[in-house]
């Protein structure tokens, strides 16, 4: 698993712990990066099978509103990779 993917997974878990929706916007805010940067990283993780799309949500940020993708962690696959990494170390 790439280091960027590990950071993103931790950010996703932190967003969930804060009782927020796991959207691209909230993940980017947690990571402190721009939304397009986080989105590109999430798309790579989707291709690797680490996360899955879960739909879209309309978010209001002040005067703006935007649709953001909801994500969910592919928990079984991520746990399997983490266990393999621990065994290899």
mmCIF file with all atom_site columns, C-alpha atoms in Angstrom:
data_model
loop_
_atom_site.group_PDB
_atom_site.id
_atom_site.type_symbol
_atom_site.label_atom_id
_atom_site.label_alt_id
_atom_site.label_comp_id
_atom_site.label_asym_id
_atom_site.label_entity_id
_atom_site.label_seq_id
_atom_site.pdbx_PDB_ins_code
_atom_site.Cartn_x
_atom_site.Cartn_y
_atom_site.Cartn_z
_atom_site.occupancy
_atom_site.B_iso_or_equiv
_atom_site.pdbx_formal_charge
_atom_site.auth_seq_id
_atom_site.auth_comp_id
_atom_site.auth_asym_id
_atom_site.auth_atom_id
_atom_site.pdbx_PDB_model_num
ATOM 1  C CA . UNK A 1 1  ? 0.000   0.000   0.000  1.00 0.00 ? 1  UNK A CA 1
ATOM 2  C CA . UNK A 1 2  ? 1.300   3.443   -0.927 1.00 0.00 ? 2  UNK A CA 1
ATOM 3  C CA . UNK A 1 3  ? 2.112   5.958   1.865  1.00 0.00 ? 3  UNK A CA 1
ATOM 4  C CA . UNK A 1 4  ? -0.426  8.404   0.397  1.00 0.00 ? 4  UNK A CA 1
ATOM 5  C CA . UNK A 1 5  ? -3.095  5.705   0.585  1.00 0.00 ? 5  UNK A CA 1
ATOM 6  C CA . UNK A 1 6  ? -2.254  5.045   4.240  1.00 0.00 ? 6  UNK A CA 1
ATOM 7  C CA . UNK A 1 7  ? -2.545  8.760   5.057  1.00 0.00 ? 7  UNK A CA 1
ATOM 8  C CA . UNK A 1 8  ? -5.859  8.954   3.226  1.00 0.00 ? 8  UNK A CA 1
ATOM 9  C CA . UNK A 1 9  ? -7.237  5.930   5.068  1.00 0.00 ? 9  UNK A CA 1
ATOM 10 C CA . UNK A 1 10 ? -6.268  7.499   8.383  1.00 0.00 ? 10 UNK A CA 1
ATOM 11 C CA . UNK A 1 11 ? -7.957  10.735  7.314  1.00 0.00 ? 11 UNK A CA 1
ATOM 12 C CA . UNK A 1 12 ? -11.095 8.808   6.366  1.00 0.00 ? 12 UNK A CA 1
ATOM 13 C CA . UNK A 1 13 ? -11.142 7.153   9.783  1.00 0.00 ? 13 UNK A CA 1
ATOM 14 C CA . UNK A 1 14 ? -10.676 10.538  11.466 1.00 0.00 ? 14 UNK A CA 1
ATOM 15 C CA . UNK A 1 15 ? -13.567 12.020  9.487  1.00 0.00 ? 15 UNK A CA 1
ATOM 16 C CA . UNK A 1 16 ? -15.775 9.102   10.508 1.00 0.00 ? 16 UNK A CA 1
ATOM 17 C CA . UNK A 1 17 ? -14.698 9.502   14.155 1.00 0.00 ? 17 UNK A CA 1
ATOM 18 C CA . UNK A 1 18 ? -15.736 13.178  13.966 1.00 0.00 ? 18 UNK A CA 1
ATOM 19 C CA . UNK A 1 19 ? -19.259 12.075  12.877 1.00 0.00 ? 19 UNK A CA 1
ATOM 20 C CA . UNK A 1 20 ? -18.937 13.685  9.458  1.00 0.00 ? 20 UNK A CA 1
ATOM 21 C CA . UNK A 1 21 ? -19.779 12.212  6.094  1.00 0.00 ? 21 UNK A CA 1
ATOM 22 C CA . UNK A 1 22 ? -16.809 10.616  4.365  1.00 0.00 ? 22 UNK A CA 1
ATOM 23 C CA . UNK A 1 23 ? -16.826 12.888  1.319  1.00 0.00 ? 23 UNK A CA 1
ATOM 24 C CA . UNK A 1 24 ? -13.981 14.061  -0.873 1.00 0.00 ? 24 UNK A CA 1
ATOM 25 C CA . UNK A 1 25 ? -14.316 17.568  0.580  1.00 0.00 ? 25 UNK A CA 1
ATOM 26 C CA . UNK A 1 26 ? -14.117 16.400  4.212  1.00 0.00 ? 26 UNK A CA 1
ATOM 27 C CA . UNK A 1 27 ? -11.185 14.085  3.480  1.00 0.00 ? 27 UNK A CA 1
ATOM 28 C CA . UNK A 1 28 ? -9.317  16.910  1.730  1.00 0.00 ? 28 UNK A CA 1
ATOM 29 C CA . UNK A 1 29 ? -9.949  19.202  4.694  1.00 0.00 ? 29 UNK A CA 1
ATOM 30 C CA . UNK A 1 30 ? -8.629  16.554  7.089  1.00 0.00 ? 30 UNK A CA 1
ATOM 31 C CA . UNK A 1 31 ? -5.502  16.017  4.968  1.00 0.00 ? 31 UNK A CA 1
ATOM 32 C CA . UNK A 1 32 ? -4.989  19.732  4.395  1.00 0.00 ? 32 UNK A CA 1
ATOM 33 C CA . UNK A 1 33 ? -4.809  19.421  0.611  1.00 0.00 ? 33 UNK A CA 1
ATOM 34 C CA . UNK A 1 34 ? -6.902  20.743  -2.273 1.00 0.00 ? 34 UNK A CA 1
ATOM 35 C CA . UNK A 1 35 ? -10.064 18.834  -3.171 1.00 0.00 ? 35 UNK A CA 1
ATOM 36 C CA . UNK A 1 36 ? -8.849  17.901  -6.700 1.00 0.00 ? 36 UNK A CA 1
ATOM 37 C CA . UNK A 1 37 ? -5.632  16.466  -5.220 1.00 0.00 ? 37 UNK A CA 1
ATOM 38 C CA . UNK A 1 38 ? -7.582  14.364  -2.729 1.00 0.00 ? 38 UNK A CA 1
ATOM 39 C CA . UNK A 1 39 ? -9.980  13.308  -5.480 1.00 0.00 ? 39 UNK A CA 1
ATOM 40 C CA . UNK A 1 40 ? -7.153  12.074  -7.686 1.00 0.00 ? 40 UNK A CA 1
ATOM 41 C CA . UNK A 1 41 ? -5.703  10.093  -4.794 1.00 0.00 ? 41 UNK A CA 1
ATOM 42 C CA . UNK A 1 42 ? -9.125  8.603   -4.012 1.00 0.00 ? 42 UNK A CA 1
ATOM 43 C CA . UNK A 1 43 ? -9.541  7.560   -7.651 1.00 0.00 ? 43 UNK A CA 1
ATOM 44 C CA . UNK A 1 44 ? -6.190  5.728   -7.520 1.00 0.00 ? 44 UNK A CA 1
ATOM 45 C CA . UNK A 1 45 ? -7.278  4.006   -4.323 1.00 0.00 ? 45 UNK A CA 1
ATOM 46 C CA . UNK A 1 46 ? -10.554 3.025   -6.004 1.00 0.00 ? 46 UNK A CA 1
ATOM 47 C CA . UNK A 1 47 ? -8.648  1.358   -8.856 1.00 0.00 ? 47 UNK A CA 1
ATOM 48 C CA . UNK A 1 48 ? -6.502  -0.496  -6.284 1.00 0.00 ? 48 UNK A CA 1
ATOM 49 C CA . UNK A 1 49 ? -9.633  -1.771  -4.510 1.00 0.00 ? 49 UNK A CA 1
ATOM 50 C CA . UNK A 1 50 ? -8.939  -0.037  -1.174 1.00 0.00 ? 50 UNK A CA 1
ATOM 51 C CA . UNK A 1 51 ? -12.140 2.017   -1.183 1.00 0.00 ? 51 UNK A CA 1
ATOM 52 C CA . UNK A 1 52 ? -15.546 2.004   -2.864 1.00 0.00 ? 52 UNK A CA 1
ATOM 53 C CA . UNK A 1 53 ? -17.935 4.671   -4.073 1.00 0.00 ? 53 UNK A CA 1
ATOM 54 C CA . UNK A 1 54 ? -21.026 5.079   -1.962 1.00 0.00 ? 54 UNK A CA 1
ATOM 55 C CA . UNK A 1 55 ? -22.997 7.744   -3.856 1.00 0.00 ? 55 UNK A CA 1
ATOM 56 C CA . UNK A 1 56 ? -23.068 11.535  -3.799 1.00 0.00 ? 56 UNK A CA 1
ATOM 57 C CA . UNK A 1 57 ? -24.258 14.113  -1.314 1.00 0.00 ? 57 UNK A CA 1
ATOM 58 C CA . UNK A 1 58 ? -25.094 17.790  -1.738 1.00 0.00 ? 58 UNK A CA 1
ATOM 59 C CA . UNK A 1 59 ? -23.019 19.895  0.670  1.00 0.00 ? 59 UNK A CA 1
ATOM 60 C CA . UNK A 1 60 ? -23.524 23.557  1.509  1.00 0.00 ? 60 UNK A CA 1
ATOM 61 C CA . UNK A 1 61 ? -20.428 25.586  2.353  1.00 0.00 ? 61 UNK A CA 1
ATOM 62 C CA . UNK A 1 62 ? -21.537 29.132  3.067  1.00 0.00 ? 62 UNK A CA 1
ATOM 63 C CA . UNK A 1 63 ? -23.005 30.491  -0.163 1.00 0.00 ? 63 UNK A CA 1
ATOM 64 C CA . UNK A 1 64 ? -21.764 27.606  -2.288 1.00 0.00 ? 64 UNK A CA 1
ATOM 65 C CA . UNK A 1 65 ? -23.235 24.180  -2.777 1.00 0.00 ? 65 UNK A CA 1
ATOM 66 C CA . UNK A 1 66 ? -21.532 21.254  -4.400 1.00 0.00 ? 66 UNK A CA 1
ATOM 67 C CA . UNK A 1 67 ? -22.065 17.569  -4.929 1.00 0.00 ? 67 UNK A CA 1
ATOM 68 C CA . UNK A 1 68 ? -19.359 15.490  -3.317 1.00 0.00 ? 68 UNK A CA 1
ATOM 69 C CA . UNK A 1 69 ? -18.710 11.793  -3.678 1.00 0.00 ? 69 UNK A CA 1
ATOM 70 C CA . UNK A 1 70 ? -19.268 9.639   -0.610 1.00 0.00 ? 70 UNK A CA 1
ATOM 71 C CA . UNK A 1 71 ? -16.648 6.948   -0.022 1.00 0.00 ? 71 UNK A CA 1
ATOM 72 C CA . UNK A 1 72 ? -16.361 3.877   2.125  1.00 0.00 ? 72 UNK A CA 1
ATOM 73 C CA . UNK A 1 73 ? -13.355 1.836   3.067  1.00 0.00 ? 73 UNK A CA 1
ATOM 74 C CA . UNK A 1 74 ? -13.115 -1.705  1.708  1.00 0.00 ? 74 UNK A CA 1
ATOM 75 C CA . UNK A 1 75 ? -12.457 -2.895  5.246  1.00 0.00 ? 75 UNK A CA 1
ATOM 76 C CA . UNK A 1 76 ? -11.889 -6.587  4.563  1.00 0.00 ? 76 UNK A CA 1
ATOM 77 C CA . UNK A 1 77 ? -9.301  -5.929  1.856  1.00 0.00 ? 77 UNK A CA 1
ATOM 78 C CA . UNK A 1 78 ? -7.531  -3.218  3.862  1.00 0.00 ? 78 UNK A CA 1
ATOM 79 C CA . UNK A 1 79 ? -7.305  -5.469  6.941  1.00 0.00 ? 79 UNK A CA 1
ATOM 80 C CA . UNK A 1 80 ? -5.913  -8.270  4.773  1.00 0.00 ? 80 UNK A CA 1
ATOM 81 C CA . UNK A 1 81 ? -3.225  -5.949  3.375  1.00 0.00 ? 81 UNK A CA 1
ATOM 82 C CA . UNK A 1 82 ? -2.355  -4.634  6.847  1.00 0.00 ? 82 UNK A CA 1
ATOM 83 C CA . UNK A 1 83 ? -1.994  -8.196  8.186  1.00 0.00 ? 83 UNK A CA 1
ATOM 84 C CA . UNK A 1 84 ? 0.241   -9.158  5.263  1.00 0.00 ? 84 UNK A CA 1
ATOM 85 C CA . UNK A 1 85 ? 2.374   -6.096  5.916  1.00 0.00 ? 85 UNK A CA 1
ATOM 86 C CA . UNK A 1 86 ? 2.733   -7.002  9.598  1.00 0.00 ? 86 UNK A CA 1
ATOM 87 C CA . UNK A 1 87 ? 3.701   -10.586 8.751  1.00 0.00 ? 87 UNK A CA 1
ATOM 88 C CA . UNK A 1 88 ? 6.292   -9.398  6.221  1.00 0.00 ? 88 UNK A CA 1
ATOM 89 C CA . UNK A 1 89 ? 7.890   -7.025  8.754  1.00 0.00 ? 89 UNK A CA 1
#
